GROMACS .gro file of C-alpha atoms in nm:
model
  176
    1MET     CA    1  -1.116   1.043   1.630
    2PRO     CA    2  -1.420   0.926   1.716
    3PRO     CA    3  -1.470   0.562   1.884
    4THR     CA    4  -1.369   0.233   1.658
    5ALA     CA    5  -1.550   0.004   1.577
    6THR     CA    6  -1.645  -0.270   1.272
    7LEU     CA    7  -1.982  -0.197   1.098
    8PRO     CA    8  -2.184  -0.531   1.064
    9ASN     CA    9  -2.338  -0.554   0.760
   10PRO     CA   10  -2.720  -0.542   0.848
   11ASP     CA   11  -2.827  -0.853   0.691
   12PRO     CA   12  -2.532  -1.099   0.845
   13ALA     CA   13  -2.718  -1.337   0.686
   14ARG     CA   14  -2.579  -1.137   0.315
   15PRO     CA   15  -2.267  -1.078   0.281
   16VAL     CA   16  -2.155  -0.709   0.138
   17LEU     CA   17  -2.072  -0.876  -0.139
   18SER     CA   18  -2.053  -1.259  -0.169
   19PRO     CA   19  -1.695  -1.384  -0.044
   20VAL     CA   20  -1.530  -1.479  -0.414
   21PRO     CA   21  -1.612  -1.144  -0.582
   22ARG     CA   22  -1.463  -0.978  -0.224
   23LEU     CA   23  -1.187  -1.194  -0.180
   24ALA     CA   24  -1.121  -1.129  -0.571
   25ALA     CA   25  -1.166  -0.683  -0.552
   26ALA     CA   26  -0.937  -0.730  -0.229
   27ILE     CA   27  -0.622  -0.944  -0.388
   28LEU     CA   28  -0.652  -0.942  -0.724
   29PRO     CA   29  -0.513  -0.547  -0.708
   30VAL     CA   30  -0.261  -0.604  -0.527
   31ALA     CA   31  -0.147  -0.923  -0.670
   32ALA     CA   32  -0.135  -0.695  -1.011
   33VAL     CA   33   0.037  -0.416  -0.905
   34ALA     CA   34   0.284  -0.674  -0.676
   35VAL     CA   35   0.370  -0.827  -1.035
   36ALA     CA   36   0.412  -0.587  -1.169
   37GLY     CA   37   0.652  -0.410  -0.969
   38SER     CA   38   0.876  -0.744  -1.007
   39LEU     CA   39   0.875  -0.708  -1.366
   40ALA     CA   40   0.964  -0.332  -1.301
   41THR     CA   41   1.287  -0.433  -1.065
   42THR     CA   42   1.396  -0.786  -1.138
   43PRO     CA   43   1.573  -0.686  -1.435
   44ASN     CA   44   1.698  -0.310  -1.295
   45ILE     CA   45   1.799  -0.479  -0.994
   46PRO     CA   46   2.170  -0.589  -1.138
   47THR     CA   47   2.237  -0.375  -1.330
   48TRP     CA   48   2.100  -0.019  -1.293
   49TYR     CA   49   2.061  -0.041  -0.874
   50ALA     CA   50   2.348  -0.250  -0.842
   51GLY     CA   51   2.554   0.122  -0.991
   52LEU     CA   52   2.354   0.375  -0.772
   53ALA     CA   53   2.497   0.533  -0.423
   54LYS     CA   54   2.349   0.389  -0.150
   55PRO     CA   55   2.300   0.512   0.197
   56GLY     CA   56   2.465   0.304   0.478
   57PHE     CA   57   2.118   0.194   0.605
   58THR     CA   58   1.973  -0.019   0.232
   59PRO     CA   59   1.939  -0.304   0.343
   60PRO     CA   60   2.044  -0.670   0.178
   61ASN     CA   61   1.820  -0.701  -0.159
   62TRP     CA   62   1.717  -1.026  -0.046
   63LEU     CA   63   1.474  -0.837   0.218
   64PHE     CA   64   1.255  -0.631  -0.054
   65PRO     CA   65   1.047  -0.968  -0.200
   66VAL     CA   66   1.028  -1.092   0.196
   67ALA     CA   67   0.892  -0.749   0.352
   68TRP     CA   68   0.711  -0.681  -0.004
   69THR     CA   69   0.521  -1.013   0.045
   70ILE     CA   70   0.425  -0.984   0.372
   71LEU     CA   71   0.246  -0.626   0.333
   72TYR     CA   72   0.107  -0.670   0.021
   73THR     CA   73  -0.080  -0.975   0.238
   74LEU     CA   74  -0.162  -0.720   0.521
   75ILE     CA   75  -0.256  -0.445   0.228
   76ALA     CA   76  -0.526  -0.734   0.104
   77TRP     CA   77  -0.601  -0.846   0.377
   78SER     CA   78  -0.705  -0.482   0.529
   79GLY     CA   79  -0.923  -0.426   0.163
   80TRP     CA   80  -1.128  -0.727   0.275
   81ARG     CA   81  -1.232  -0.604   0.605
   82VAL     CA   82  -1.356  -0.324   0.510
   83LEU     CA   83  -1.500  -0.388   0.169
   84GLY     CA   84  -1.664  -0.660   0.471
   85THR     CA   85  -1.812  -0.340   0.637
   86ALA     CA   86  -2.146  -0.225   0.582
   87PRO     CA   87  -2.268   0.147   0.707
   88ALA     CA   88  -2.623   0.180   0.687
   89THR     CA   89  -2.607   0.556   0.662
   90GLY     CA   90  -2.503   0.886   0.700
   91GLY     CA   91  -2.138   0.972   0.765
   92LEU     CA   92  -1.988   0.622   0.750
   93LYS     CA   93  -2.128   0.535   0.439
   94ARG     CA   94  -1.972   0.871   0.265
   95THR     CA   95  -1.607   0.809   0.489
   96ARG     CA   96  -1.594   0.390   0.378
   97THR     CA   97  -1.651   0.481   0.003
   98LEU     CA   98  -1.389   0.754   0.028
   99ALA     CA   99  -1.183   0.471   0.238
  100LEU     CA  100  -1.228   0.254  -0.073
  101TRP     CA  101  -1.108   0.548  -0.283
  102ALA     CA  102  -0.804   0.579  -0.096
  103PHE     CA  103  -0.723   0.226  -0.065
  104PHE     CA  104  -0.692   0.200  -0.420
  105VAL     CA  105  -0.550   0.512  -0.495
  106GLN     CA  106  -0.307   0.456  -0.279
  107LEU     CA  107  -0.299   0.082  -0.423
  108ALA     CA  108  -0.219   0.326  -0.776
  109LEU     CA  109   0.048   0.483  -0.688
  110ASN     CA  110   0.282   0.160  -0.564
  111GLY     CA  111   0.217   0.019  -0.867
  112ALA     CA  112   0.399   0.333  -1.018
  113TRP     CA  113   0.692   0.354  -0.823
  114THR     CA  114   0.829   0.104  -0.910
  115PRO     CA  115   0.849   0.197  -1.241
  116VAL     CA  116   0.851   0.550  -1.256
  117PHE     CA  117   1.225   0.489  -1.004
  118PHE     CA  118   1.303   0.096  -1.117
  119ALA     CA  119   1.241   0.119  -1.523
  120ARG     CA  120   1.237   0.537  -1.546
  121HIS     CA  121   1.581   0.528  -1.352
  122ASP     CA  122   1.440   0.841  -1.200
  123PRO     CA  123   1.506   0.834  -0.838
  124ALA     CA  124   1.371   1.273  -0.878
  125GLY     CA  125   1.090   1.098  -0.984
  126GLY     CA  126   1.005   0.742  -0.773
  127LEU     CA  127   1.027   1.041  -0.487
  128VAL     CA  128   0.781   1.257  -0.580
  129VAL     CA  129   0.545   0.924  -0.627
  130VAL     CA  130   0.648   0.751  -0.343
  131VAL     CA  131   0.569   1.094  -0.103
  132ALA     CA  132   0.212   1.060  -0.255
  133LEU     CA  133   0.211   0.719  -0.178
  134LEU     CA  134   0.271   0.774   0.220
  135VAL     CA  135   0.030   1.080   0.287
  136MET     CA  136  -0.192   0.847   0.038
  137ILE     CA  137  -0.125   0.557   0.269
  138LEU     CA  138  -0.175   0.772   0.613
  139TRP     CA  139  -0.475   0.836   0.470
  140THR     CA  140  -0.585   0.545   0.426
  141ILE     CA  141  -0.537   0.400   0.777
  142ARG     CA  142  -0.726   0.772   0.876
  143LEU     CA  143  -1.052   0.662   0.753
  144PHE     CA  144  -0.990   0.245   0.795
  145ALA     CA  145  -1.036   0.301   1.137
  146PRO     CA  146  -1.349   0.367   1.238
  147LEU     CA  147  -1.443   0.095   1.001
  148ASP     CA  148  -1.227  -0.109   1.116
  149ARG     CA  149  -0.972  -0.070   1.364
  150ILE     CA  150  -0.752  -0.406   1.284
  151ALA     CA  151  -0.800  -0.348   0.885
  152ALA     CA  152  -0.588   0.050   1.039
  153LEU     CA  153  -0.395  -0.128   1.238
  154VAL     CA  154  -0.249  -0.383   0.977
  155LEU     CA  155  -0.175  -0.077   0.738
  156VAL     CA  156   0.057   0.094   0.949
  157PRO     CA  157   0.364  -0.175   0.878
  158TYR     CA  158   0.289  -0.088   0.537
  159ALA     CA  159   0.334   0.296   0.648
  160ALA     CA  160   0.667   0.207   0.859
  161TRP     CA  161   0.810   0.072   0.506
  162VAL     CA  162   0.668   0.334   0.253
  163ALA     CA  163   0.826   0.579   0.517
  164TYR     CA  164   1.184   0.410   0.537
  165ALA     CA  165   1.128   0.351   0.137
  166THR     CA  166   1.061   0.742   0.120
  167ALA     CA  167   1.376   0.798   0.319
  168LEU     CA  168   1.607   0.525   0.125
  169ASN     CA  169   1.462   0.705  -0.215
  170ALA     CA  170   1.587   1.030  -0.149
  171ALA     CA  171   1.891   0.936   0.011
  172ILE     CA  172   1.962   0.727  -0.322
  173TRP     CA  173   1.813   1.045  -0.522
  174TRP     CA  174   2.118   1.282  -0.296
  175MET     CA  175   2.329   1.085  -0.334
  176ASN     CA  176   2.356   1.029  -0.768
   0.00000   0.00000   0.00000
């Protein structure tokens, strides 16, 4: 992997995006995914999800919203940091464009998993989505690294949690 550095805006007096649009671009999509996920999950926890056979490594239900609140905060902060980078030319400019696409694709997959797994009651479909999500998170981390090492590193707990969720989803699918 090439050396990593945060690439400052060529003109530090003029940010890539002004603060409010940059903050909105980082927070609003993440918040929308979080709210949509909560709406699809909450009514299904005491009914459908409660009736599923689950593996011994299933965490208590209260842990999920705590973990996701922390992770969504890290995801938004990571996106905010990369939105503030401005590689002037060449490969890093293309990397930034691809990294932002990867970031928003993984976010869309994150938003797709909950309705598939919980609202459609489809652990097999959820497994397909969560595997794709994990791949996209890892790719996003790889693409963020040369742009902003911190932005890449704060996504590592997210990747770890989604890897765990993938194992949990697979076990639930297998057991049901």
